[in-house]
PDB file of C-alpha atoms and ligand atoms in Angstrom:
ATOM      1  CA  MET A   1      -3.990  -0.234  -5.086  1.00 90.00           C
ATOM      2  CA  PHE A   2      -1.021  -1.304  -3.322  1.00 93.00           C
ATOM      3  CA  GLU A   3      -1.371  -1.962   0.253  1.00 95.00           C
ATOM      4  CA  LEU A   4       1.363  -2.746   2.994  1.00 96.00           C
ATOM      5  CA  PRO A   5       2.114  -6.395   1.611  1.00 96.00           C
ATOM      6  CA  GLU A   6       2.482  -5.191  -1.867  1.00 96.00           C
ATOM      7  CA  MET A   7       4.869  -2.377  -0.751  1.00 96.00           C
ATOM      8  CA  ILE A   8       7.018  -4.735   1.255  1.00 96.00           C
ATOM      9  CA  THR A   9       7.304  -7.039  -1.683  1.00 96.00           C
ATOM     10  CA  LEU A  10       8.333  -4.130  -4.015  1.00 97.00           C
ATOM     11  CA  ALA A  11      11.012  -2.941  -1.450  1.00 97.00           C
ATOM     12  CA  ARG A  12      12.406  -6.362  -1.155  1.00 97.00           C
ATOM     13  CA  GLN A  13      12.520  -6.650  -4.990  1.00 98.00           C
ATOM     14  CA  PHE A  14      14.127  -3.300  -5.301  1.00 98.00           C
ATOM     15  CA  ASN A  15      16.863  -4.312  -3.034  1.00 98.00           C
ATOM     16  CA  GLU A  16      17.512  -7.475  -4.946  1.00 98.00           C
ATOM     17  CA  THR A  17      17.295  -5.835  -8.385  1.00 98.00           C
ATOM     18  CA  ILE A  18      18.105  -2.108  -8.442  1.00 97.00           C
ATOM     19  CA  GLN A  19      20.059  -1.385  -5.293  1.00 98.00           C
ATOM     20  CA  GLY A  20      23.523   0.004  -6.232  1.00 97.00           C
ATOM     21  CA  LYS A  21      22.556   0.971  -9.717  1.00 98.00           C
ATOM     22  CA  ILE A  22      23.434   4.346 -10.879  1.00 98.00           C
ATOM     23  CA  ILE A  23      20.884   6.727 -12.612  1.00 98.00           C
ATOM     24  CA  ARG A  24      21.782   7.789 -16.148  1.00 97.00           C
ATOM     25  CA  GLU A  25      18.721   9.782 -16.610  1.00 97.00           C
ATOM     26  CA  GLY A  26      15.366  10.261 -14.627  1.00 96.00           C
ATOM     27  CA  THR A  27      12.286  11.552 -16.344  1.00 95.00           C
ATOM     28  CA  LEU A  28       8.931  12.421 -15.149  1.00 93.00           C
ATOM     29  CA  GLY A  29       5.765  10.997 -17.068  1.00 83.00           C
ATOM     30  CA  ASN A  30       4.988  11.438 -20.703  1.00 74.00           C
ATOM     31  CA  SER A  31       1.533  10.574 -19.896  1.00 71.00           C
ATOM     32  CA  PRO A  32      -0.354  13.525 -18.337  1.00 68.00           C
ATOM     33  CA  HIS A  33      -2.476  12.459 -15.294  1.00 70.00           C
ATOM     34  CA  LYS A  34      -3.699  15.040 -12.834  1.00 73.00           C
ATOM     35  CA  PHE A  35      -4.050  12.407 -10.131  1.00 84.00           C
ATOM     36  CA  VAL A  36      -0.303  11.823  -9.968  1.00 89.00           C
ATOM     37  CA  TRP A  37       1.228  14.002  -7.084  1.00 89.00           C
ATOM     38  CA  TYR A  38       4.469  15.199  -8.116  1.00 91.00           C
ATOM     39  CA  ASN A  39       6.670  17.794  -6.136  1.00 92.00           C
ATOM     40  CA  ARG A  40       9.192  18.553  -8.783  1.00 93.00           C
ATOM     41  CA  LYS A  41       9.112  19.938 -12.299  1.00 91.00           C
ATOM     42  CA  PRO A  42      10.336  17.560 -14.972  1.00 93.00           C
ATOM     43  CA  GLU A  43      13.608  19.479 -15.704  1.00 94.00           C
ATOM     44  CA  GLU A  44      14.297  19.655 -11.879  1.00 96.00           C
ATOM     45  CA  PHE A  45      13.729  15.896 -11.268  1.00 96.00           C
ATOM     46  CA  THR A  46      16.015  15.055 -14.093  1.00 97.00           C
ATOM     47  CA  ARG A  47      18.763  17.309 -12.852  1.00 97.00           C
ATOM     48  CA  LEU A  48      18.377  16.185  -9.301  1.00 97.00           C
ATOM     49  CA  THR A  49      18.490  12.355  -9.947  1.00 97.00           C
ATOM     50  CA  ARG A  50      21.351  12.350 -12.486  1.00 97.00           C
ATOM     51  CA  LYS A  51      24.256  10.034 -11.248  1.00 97.00           C
ATOM     52  CA  LYS A  52      22.602   9.225  -8.002  1.00 98.00           C
ATOM     53  CA  THR A  53      22.951   5.768  -6.720  1.00 98.00           C
ATOM     54  CA  ILE A  54      19.905   3.515  -5.626  1.00 98.00           C
ATOM     55  CA  GLY A  55      20.284   2.889  -1.810  1.00 98.00           C
ATOM     56  CA  LYS A  56      18.240   0.388   0.167  1.00 98.00           C
ATOM     57  CA  ALA A  57      14.652   0.841  -0.071  1.00 98.00           C
ATOM     58  CA  TYR A  58      11.996   0.209   2.656  1.00 97.00           C
ATOM     59  CA  ALA A  59       8.146   0.273   3.064  1.00 96.00           C
ATOM     60  CA  LYS A  60       6.137   1.958   5.725  1.00 95.00           C
ATOM     61  CA  GLY A  61       2.112   1.638   5.522  1.00 94.00           C
ATOM     62  CA  ARG A  62       1.286   2.246   1.907  1.00 94.00           C
ATOM     63  CA  TRP A  63       4.528   4.107   1.097  1.00 96.00           C
ATOM     64  CA  LEU A  64       7.891   3.026  -0.500  1.00 97.00           C
ATOM     65  CA  PHE A  65      10.861   5.051   0.197  1.00 98.00           C
ATOM     66  CA  THR A  66      14.039   4.554  -1.967  1.00 98.00           C
ATOM     67  CA  PRO A  67      17.344   6.530  -1.194  1.00 98.00           C
ATOM     68  CA  LEU A  68      18.815   8.270  -4.153  1.00 98.00           C
ATOM     69  CA  GLU A  69      22.462   8.752  -2.799  1.00 97.00           C
ATOM     70  CA  PRO A  70      23.911  11.022  -1.905  1.00 97.00           C
ATOM     71  CA  GLY A  71      21.167  13.173  -0.628  1.00 97.00           C
ATOM     72  CA  TYR A  72      17.767  12.477  -1.983  1.00 98.00           C
ATOM     73  CA  ILE A  73      15.049  10.007  -1.370  1.00 98.00           C
ATOM     74  CA  LEU A  74      12.302   8.973  -3.971  1.00 98.00           C
ATOM     75  CA  VAL A  75       8.887   8.438  -2.483  1.00 97.00           C
ATOM     76  CA  PHE A  76       5.934   6.373  -3.975  1.00 96.00           C
ATOM     77  CA  GLY A  77       2.782   6.520  -1.947  1.00 93.00           C
ATOM     78  CA  GLU A  78      -0.737   5.558  -1.869  1.00 88.00           C
ATOM     79  CA  CYS A  79      -0.471   4.428  -5.477  1.00 86.00           C
ATOM     80  CA  GLY A  80      -1.482   1.217  -7.429  1.00 86.00           C
ATOM     81  CA  GLY A  81      -0.881   0.021 -11.051  1.00 88.00           C
ATOM     82  CA  LYS A  82       2.547  -0.864 -12.452  1.00 93.00           C
ATOM     83  CA  ILE A  83       6.118  -0.318 -10.891  1.00 95.00           C
ATOM     84  CA  ARG A  84       8.207  -2.238 -13.193  1.00 96.00           C
ATOM     85  CA  PHE A  85      11.959  -3.168 -13.935  1.00 97.00           C
ATOM     86  CA  HIS A  86      13.052  -3.556 -17.426  1.00 97.00           C
ATOM     87  CA  SER A  87      16.445  -5.425 -18.252  1.00 96.00           C
ATOM     88  CA  ALA A  88      18.877  -3.847 -20.761  1.00 94.00           C
ATOM     89  CA  GLY A  89      17.237  -4.138 -24.147  1.00 90.00           C
ATOM     90  CA  MET A  90      13.821  -4.878 -23.161  1.00 90.00           C
ATOM     91  CA  LYS A  91      11.009  -2.835 -24.649  1.00 89.00           C
ATOM     92  CA  LEU A  92       9.801  -0.018 -22.263  1.00 90.00           C
ATOM     93  CA  PRO A  93       5.992   0.675 -21.935  1.00 90.00           C
ATOM     94  CA  GLU A  94       4.735   3.468 -24.267  1.00 89.00           C
ATOM     95  CA  LYS A  95       3.293   5.326 -21.119  1.00 90.00           C
ATOM     96  CA  TYR A  96       4.753   6.007 -17.789  1.00 91.00           C
ATOM     97  CA  HIS A  97       4.429   8.446 -15.015  1.00 92.00           C
ATOM     98  CA  LEU A  98       8.308   8.123 -14.023  1.00 94.00           C
ATOM     99  CA  TRP A  99      11.065   6.561 -15.650  1.00 95.00           C
ATOM    100  CA  LEU A 100      14.590   5.994 -14.301  1.00 97.00           C
ATOM    101  CA  ALA A 101      17.206   4.880 -16.976  1.00 97.00           C
ATOM    102  CA  PHE A 102      20.256   3.310 -15.305  1.00 98.00           C
ATOM    103  CA  GLU A 103      23.823   3.354 -16.557  1.00 97.00           C
ATOM    104  CA  ASP A 104      23.963  -0.453 -17.236  1.00 97.00           C
ATOM    105  CA  GLY A 105      20.980  -0.120 -19.770  1.00 96.00           C
ATOM    106  CA  SER A 106      18.285  -1.363 -17.500  1.00 97.00           C
ATOM    107  CA  ALA A 107      15.351   0.961 -16.356  1.00 97.00           C
ATOM    108  CA  LEU A 108      12.569   1.224 -13.987  1.00 97.00           C
ATOM    109  CA  THR A 109       8.999   2.768 -14.974  1.00 95.00           C
ATOM    110  CA  THR A 110       5.882   3.374 -13.096  1.00 94.00           C
ATOM    111  CA  LEU A 111       2.310   3.942 -14.127  1.00 91.00           C
ATOM    112  CA  THR A 112      -0.297   4.418 -11.536  1.00 88.00           C
ATOM    113  CA  GLN A 113      -3.771   3.312 -11.806  1.00 83.00           C
ATOM    114  CA  MET A 114      -5.776   5.751 -10.011  1.00 80.00           C
ATOM    115  CA  TRP A 115      -3.559   8.144  -8.124  1.00 84.00           C
ATOM    116  CA  GLY A 116      -0.640   8.286  -6.067  1.00 90.00           C
ATOM    117  CA  ALA A 117       2.619  10.218  -4.955  1.00 92.00           C
ATOM    118  CA  MET A 118       5.775  10.096  -6.980  1.00 94.00           C
ATOM    119  CA  GLU A 119       7.938  12.635  -5.204  1.00 95.00           C
ATOM    120  CA  LEU A 120      11.555  13.505  -4.599  1.00 97.00           C
ATOM    121  CA  TYR A 121      12.716  14.862  -1.345  1.00 97.00           C
ATOM    122  CA  GLU A 122      16.035  15.898   0.125  1.00 97.00           C
ATOM    123  CA  ALA A 123      16.857  12.978   2.446  1.00 97.00           C
ATOM    124  CA  GLY A 124      15.182  13.593   5.861  1.00 95.00           C
ATOM    125  CA  THR A 125      12.611  16.073   4.566  1.00 96.00           C
ATOM    126  CA  GLU A 126      10.302  13.158   3.438  1.00 95.00           C
ATOM    127  CA  LYS A 127       9.509  12.568   7.059  1.00 94.00           C
ATOM    128  CA  GLU A 128       7.540  15.897   7.231  1.00 95.00           C
ATOM    129  CA  ARG A 129       5.171  14.862   4.499  1.00 93.00           C
ATOM    130  CA  LYS A 130       1.493  14.819   5.033  1.00 90.00           C
ATOM    131  CA  TYR A 131       0.425  11.175   5.948  1.00 90.00           C
ATOM    132  CA  VAL A 132       3.997  10.156   6.502  1.00 93.00           C
ATOM    133  CA  LYS A 133       4.572  12.618   9.519  1.00 93.00           C
ATOM    134  CA  ASP A 134       3.004  11.085  12.683  1.00 89.00           C
ATOM    135  CA  MET A 135       2.080   7.856  10.849  1.00 94.00           C
ATOM    136  CA  ARG A 136       0.651   5.438  13.466  1.00 95.00           C
ATOM    137  CA  MET A 137       1.839   1.988  14.216  1.00 95.00           C
ATOM    138  CA  THR A 138       1.489  -0.575  11.258  1.00 96.00           C
ATOM    139  CA  PRO A 139       0.503  -3.998  11.847  1.00 97.00           C
ATOM    140  CA  ILE A 140       4.087  -5.381  11.303  1.00 96.00           C
ATOM    141  CA  ASP A 141       5.550  -2.915  13.616  1.00 96.00           C
ATOM    142  CA  PRO A 142       7.021  -4.805  16.696  1.00 96.00           C
ATOM    143  CA  GLY A 143       4.862  -2.416  18.789  1.00 96.00           C
ATOM    144  CA  PHE A 144       1.696  -3.232  17.233  1.00 97.00           C
ATOM    145  CA  THR A 145       0.707  -5.563  20.191  1.00 97.00           C
ATOM    146  CA  ILE A 146      -2.712  -6.567  21.487  1.00 96.00           C
ATOM    147  CA  ASP A 147      -2.269  -4.133  24.273  1.00 96.00           C
ATOM    148  CA  TYR A 148      -1.473  -1.154  21.836  1.00 97.00           C
ATOM    149  CA  PHE A 149      -4.484  -2.135  19.720  1.00 97.00           C
ATOM    150  CA  SER A 150      -6.865  -2.340  22.482  1.00 95.00           C
ATOM    151  CA  GLY A 151      -5.687   0.945  23.915  1.00 95.00           C
ATOM    152  CA  PHE A 152      -5.750   2.587  20.634  1.00 95.00           C
ATOM    153  CA  LEU A 153      -9.537   1.483  20.356  1.00 94.00           C
ATOM    154  CA  ASP A 154     -10.189   2.917  23.671  1.00 94.00           C
ATOM    155  CA  GLU A 155      -8.799   6.065  22.823  1.00 93.00           C
ATOM    156  CA  LEU A 156     -10.414   6.285  19.221  1.00 91.00           C
ATOM    157  CA  LEU A 157     -13.889   5.553  20.690  1.00 91.00           C
ATOM    158  CA  GLN A 158     -13.744   8.382  23.320  1.00 91.00           C
ATOM    159  CA  GLY A 159     -14.308  10.919  20.542  1.00 79.00           C
ATOM    160  CA  GLU A 160     -16.429   9.244  17.897  1.00 85.00           C
ATOM    161  CA  LYS A 161     -18.401   6.178  16.803  1.00 90.00           C
ATOM    162  CA  ARG A 162     -16.670   3.943  14.355  1.00 93.00           C
ATOM    163  CA  SER A 163     -17.527   0.700  12.440  1.00 95.00           C
ATOM    164  CA  VAL A 164     -15.327  -2.192  11.876  1.00 95.00           C
ATOM    165  CA  LYS A 165     -14.632  -1.200   8.183  1.00 95.00           C
ATOM    166  CA  SER A 166     -13.983   2.369   9.237  1.00 94.00           C
ATOM    167  CA  LEU A 167     -11.341   1.153  11.470  1.00 96.00           C
ATOM    168  CA  LEU A 168      -9.678  -0.841   8.667  1.00 95.00           C
ATOM    169  CA  THR A 169      -9.934   1.536   5.677  1.00 93.00           C
ATOM    170  CA  GLN A 170     -10.448   5.213   6.876  1.00 90.00           C
ATOM    171  CA  ASP A 171      -7.884   7.967   7.941  1.00 87.00           C
ATOM    172  CA  GLN A 172      -5.051   5.481   7.867  1.00 90.00           C
ATOM    173  CA  LEU A 173      -5.955   4.484  11.346  1.00 94.00           C
ATOM    174  CA  ILE A 174      -4.114   1.338  10.886  1.00 96.00           C
ATOM    175  CA  PRO A 175      -1.694   2.376   8.070  1.00 95.00           C
ATOM    176  CA  GLY A 176      -1.031   0.098   5.350  1.00 95.00           C
ATOM    177  CA  LEU A 177      -4.559  -1.474   5.176  1.00 96.00           C
ATOM    178  CA  GLY A 178      -7.026  -0.728   2.451  1.00 91.00           C
ATOM    179  CA  ASN A 179     -10.257  -1.944   1.080  1.00 91.00           C
ATOM    180  CA  ALA A 180      -8.824  -5.128  -0.347  1.00 91.00           C
ATOM    181  CA  ILE A 181      -7.103  -6.621   2.667  1.00 94.00           C
ATOM    182  CA  ALA A 182      -9.926  -5.405   4.983  1.00 95.00           C
ATOM    183  CA  GLN A 183     -12.547  -7.783   3.437  1.00 93.00           C
ATOM    184  CA  ASP A 184     -10.633 -10.936   4.365  1.00 95.00           C
ATOM    185  CA  ILE A 185      -9.604  -9.463   7.703  1.00 96.00           C
ATOM    186  CA  MET A 186     -13.429  -8.922   8.735  1.00 95.00           C
ATOM    187  CA  PHE A 187     -14.062 -12.404   7.281  1.00 95.00           C
ATOM    188  CA  TYR A 188     -11.556 -14.026   9.634  1.00 95.00           C
ATOM    189  CA  ALA A 189     -12.711 -11.961  12.419  1.00 96.00           C
ATOM    190  CA  HIS A 190     -16.361 -12.940  11.999  1.00 95.00           C
ATOM    191  CA  LEU A 191     -17.302  -9.248  12.022  1.00 95.00           C
ATOM    192  CA  HIS A 192     -19.806  -7.410   9.721  1.00 93.00           C
ATOM    193  CA  PRO A 193     -18.284  -4.425   7.904  1.00 93.00           C
ATOM    194  CA  ARG A 194     -21.010  -2.192   9.737  1.00 93.00           C
ATOM    195  CA  ARG A 195     -20.366  -3.711  13.155  1.00 94.00           C
ATOM    196  CA  SER A 196     -19.850  -0.817  15.687  1.00 95.00           C
ATOM    197  CA  LEU A 197     -16.615  -1.052  17.466  1.00 94.00           C
ATOM    198  CA  SER A 198     -17.768   0.457  20.630  1.00 92.00           C
ATOM    199  CA  ASN A 199     -19.408  -2.861  22.131  1.00 89.00           C
ATOM    200  CA  LEU A 200     -16.845  -5.527  20.856  1.00 93.00           C
ATOM    201  CA  THR A 201     -16.266  -8.014  23.664  1.00 94.00           C
ATOM    202  CA  SER A 202     -12.673  -8.374  24.558  1.00 93.00           C
ATOM    203  CA  GLY A 203     -12.648 -11.870  22.701  1.00 95.00           C
ATOM    204  CA  GLN A 204     -13.803 -10.017  19.599  1.00 95.00           C
ATOM    205  CA  ARG A 205     -11.017  -7.379  19.813  1.00 96.00           C
ATOM    206  CA  ARG A 206      -8.465 -10.328  20.292  1.00 96.00           C
ATOM    207  CA  ASP A 207     -10.137 -11.927  17.139  1.00 96.00           C
ATOM    208  CA  LEU A 208     -10.052  -8.744  15.128  1.00 97.00           C
ATOM    209  CA  TYR A 209      -6.274  -8.135  16.269  1.00 98.00           C
ATOM    210  CA  ALA A 210      -5.146 -11.616  15.255  1.00 97.00           C
ATOM    211  CA  ALA A 211      -7.140 -11.356  11.953  1.00 97.00           C
ATOM    212  CA  ILE A 212      -5.318  -8.056  11.022  1.00 97.00           C
ATOM    213  CA  THR A 213      -1.796  -9.219  11.852  1.00 97.00           C
ATOM    214  CA  ASP A 214      -2.370 -12.865  10.515  1.00 97.00           C
ATOM    215  CA  THR A 215      -3.638 -11.726   7.170  1.00 97.00           C
ATOM    216  CA  VAL A 216      -1.036  -9.120   6.670  1.00 97.00           C
ATOM    217  CA  HIS A 217       1.788 -11.486   7.380  1.00 97.00           C
ATOM    218  CA  GLU A 218       0.257 -14.183   5.291  1.00 97.00           C
ATOM    219  CA  ILE A 219       0.055 -11.802   2.181  1.00 97.00           C
ATOM    220  CA  ILE A 220       3.609 -10.602   2.638  1.00 96.00           C
ATOM    221  CA  ASP A 221       4.733 -14.232   2.847  1.00 97.00           C
ATOM    222  CA  LYS A 222       2.827 -14.962  -0.485  1.00 97.00           C
ATOM    223  CA  GLY A 223       4.385 -11.757  -2.060  1.00 95.00           C
ATOM    224  CA  GLY A 224       1.304  -9.756  -2.269  1.00 95.00           C
ATOM    225  CA  ARG A 225      -2.300 -10.106  -3.617  1.00 95.00           C
ATOM    226  CA  ASN A 226      -2.911 -11.847  -6.893  1.00 94.00           C
ATOM    227  CA  ASP A 227      -4.967  -8.890  -8.250  1.00 91.00           C
ATOM    228  CA  GLU A 228      -1.698  -6.618  -8.037  1.00 94.00           C
ATOM    229  CA  SER A 229       1.582  -7.346  -9.795  1.00 95.00           C
ATOM    230  CA  ASP A 230       5.205  -7.316  -8.668  1.00 95.00           C
ATOM    231  CA  LEU A 231       8.282  -5.465 -10.159  1.00 97.00           C
ATOM    232  CA  PHE A 232       8.419  -8.172 -12.850  1.00 96.00           C
ATOM    233  CA  GLY A 233       4.818  -8.055 -13.842  1.00 95.00           C
ATOM    234  CA  LYS A 234       4.084 -11.281 -11.835  1.00 96.00           C
ATOM    235  CA  PRO A 235       0.825 -11.519  -9.752  1.00 96.00           C
ATOM    236  CA  GLY A 236       1.293 -12.004  -6.201  1.00 95.00           C
ATOM    237  CA  GLY A 237       0.474 -15.381  -4.650  1.00 96.00           C
ATOM    238  CA  TYR A 238      -2.548 -14.406  -2.153  1.00 96.00           C
ATOM    239  CA  VAL A 239      -5.878 -15.136  -3.392  1.00 93.00           C
ATOM    240  CA  ARG A 240      -8.593 -13.116  -1.551  1.00 92.00           C
ATOM    241  CA  LEU A 241     -11.527 -15.115  -0.154  1.00 91.00           C
ATOM    242  CA  MET A 242     -13.901 -12.081   0.004  1.00 90.00           C
ATOM    243  CA  ASP A 243     -13.836 -10.258  -3.397  1.00 89.00           C
ATOM    244  CA  SER A 244     -15.984  -9.556  -6.302  1.00 89.00           C
ATOM    245  CA  ALA A 245     -15.282 -13.243  -7.547  1.00 89.00           C
ATOM    246  CA  ALA A 246     -16.720 -14.530  -4.364  1.00 91.00           C
ATOM    247  CA  ALA A 247     -20.020 -12.490  -4.565  1.00 91.00           C
ATOM    248  CA  GLY A 248     -23.050 -14.719  -5.118  1.00 93.00           C
ATOM    249  CA  LYS A 249     -21.104 -17.903  -4.508  1.00 94.00           C
ATOM    250  CA  PRO A 250     -21.053 -20.139  -1.444  1.00 94.00           C
ATOM    251  CA  CYS A 251     -19.036 -19.069   1.650  1.00 93.00           C
ATOM    252  CA  PRO A 252     -15.795 -21.254   1.707  1.00 90.00           C
ATOM    253  CA  GLU A 253     -16.640 -21.771   5.485  1.00 91.00           C
ATOM    254  CA  CYS A 254     -20.296 -22.411   5.689  1.00 93.00           C
ATOM    255  CA  GLY A 255     -21.765 -22.450   2.249  1.00 93.00           C
ATOM    256  CA  ARG A 256     -24.218 -19.344   2.608  1.00 94.00           C
ATOM    257  CA  THR A 257     -24.155 -16.967  -0.392  1.00 94.00           C
ATOM    258  CA  VAL A 258     -21.689 -14.476  -0.176  1.00 93.00           C
ATOM    259  CA  GLU A 259     -23.205 -10.803  -0.412  1.00 92.00           C
ATOM    260  CA  LYS A 260     -22.159  -7.523  -1.748  1.00 93.00           C
ATOM    261  CA  ILE A 261     -23.040  -4.111  -0.179  1.00 92.00           C
ATOM    262  CA  GLN A 262     -21.746  -0.591  -0.870  1.00 92.00           C
ATOM    263  CA  TYR A 263     -20.492   0.950   2.367  1.00 91.00           C
ATOM    264  CA  LEU A 264     -18.054   3.698   3.138  1.00 88.00           C
ATOM    265  CA  GLY A 265     -16.849   4.332  -0.268  1.00 79.00           C
ATOM    266  CA  GLY A 266     -16.339   1.016  -1.727  1.00 85.00           C
ATOM    267  CA  ALA A 267     -17.850  -2.630  -2.228  1.00 90.00           C
ATOM    268  CA  CYS A 268     -17.914  -4.952   0.772  1.00 91.00           C
ATOM    269  CA  TYR A 269     -18.077  -8.762   0.375  1.00 92.00           C
ATOM    270  CA  PHE A 270     -19.116 -10.931   3.135  1.00 90.00           C
ATOM    271  CA  CYS A 271     -20.967 -13.928   4.407  1.00 92.00           C
ATOM    272  CA  PRO A 272     -23.994 -13.086   6.317  1.00 90.00           C
ATOM    273  CA  LYS A 273     -23.434 -16.049   8.605  1.00 91.00           C
ATOM    274  CA  CYS A 274     -19.808 -15.920   9.278  1.00 89.00           C
TER     275      CYS A 274
HETATM  276 ZN1   ZN B   1     -19.931 -18.245   5.844  1.00 91.77          ZN
END
């Protein structure tokens, strides 16, 4: 699944590649998939996207927003899989969940792996969408400071108990993070996935904050994770330290065997010492 760094990479590539292009025809999927969330009927999507110009895209959390000017905005959210550009004359994939054919002969197709939103809003109304509305600060927002983070933890822990993994992967508490990025954040912060947040020392809070912001920025700088691919089908440059390939092998820092556990709806990979 795409997390914040992959969405940032796609937004940048959209702006370098398709911004300014005019849509000849927009089509919703030829491959039925009940976990793709559409908010338009196919004929409505085609009618509303015709002759629209691609505006400047941007990402927030695990959401990618692309203006279709005038008046509309295309939203991809919480998805994974393939969002691909095809030059004029290139063969298109047989299956897609959304296809934009541009007047210059090039095209954009998407095919999500598991689930995800592919929705078209009248510009401005996308801000009312569930998960977009009231989205908390993301790790690349200027306001995501250590003071914000620490204050947020205090507030969160008044009402409930949470583990480190829960903070990083559940309820979009820190929007843009997901199960993939969380593994390396926990490794760099030297915190066990089940570790309770309620008794972290102030030093551990600082380490966790630094691990979140440093890891997110590093993955953005490297164009996303290498287990996801970009607008051109090229894998990102960030190789995770803690993933399925690491399980059973020596920890890169101390040499102990990396373990795997199932916890909170997904596998966790960690070094028991680090
Ligand atoms: Zn280790």
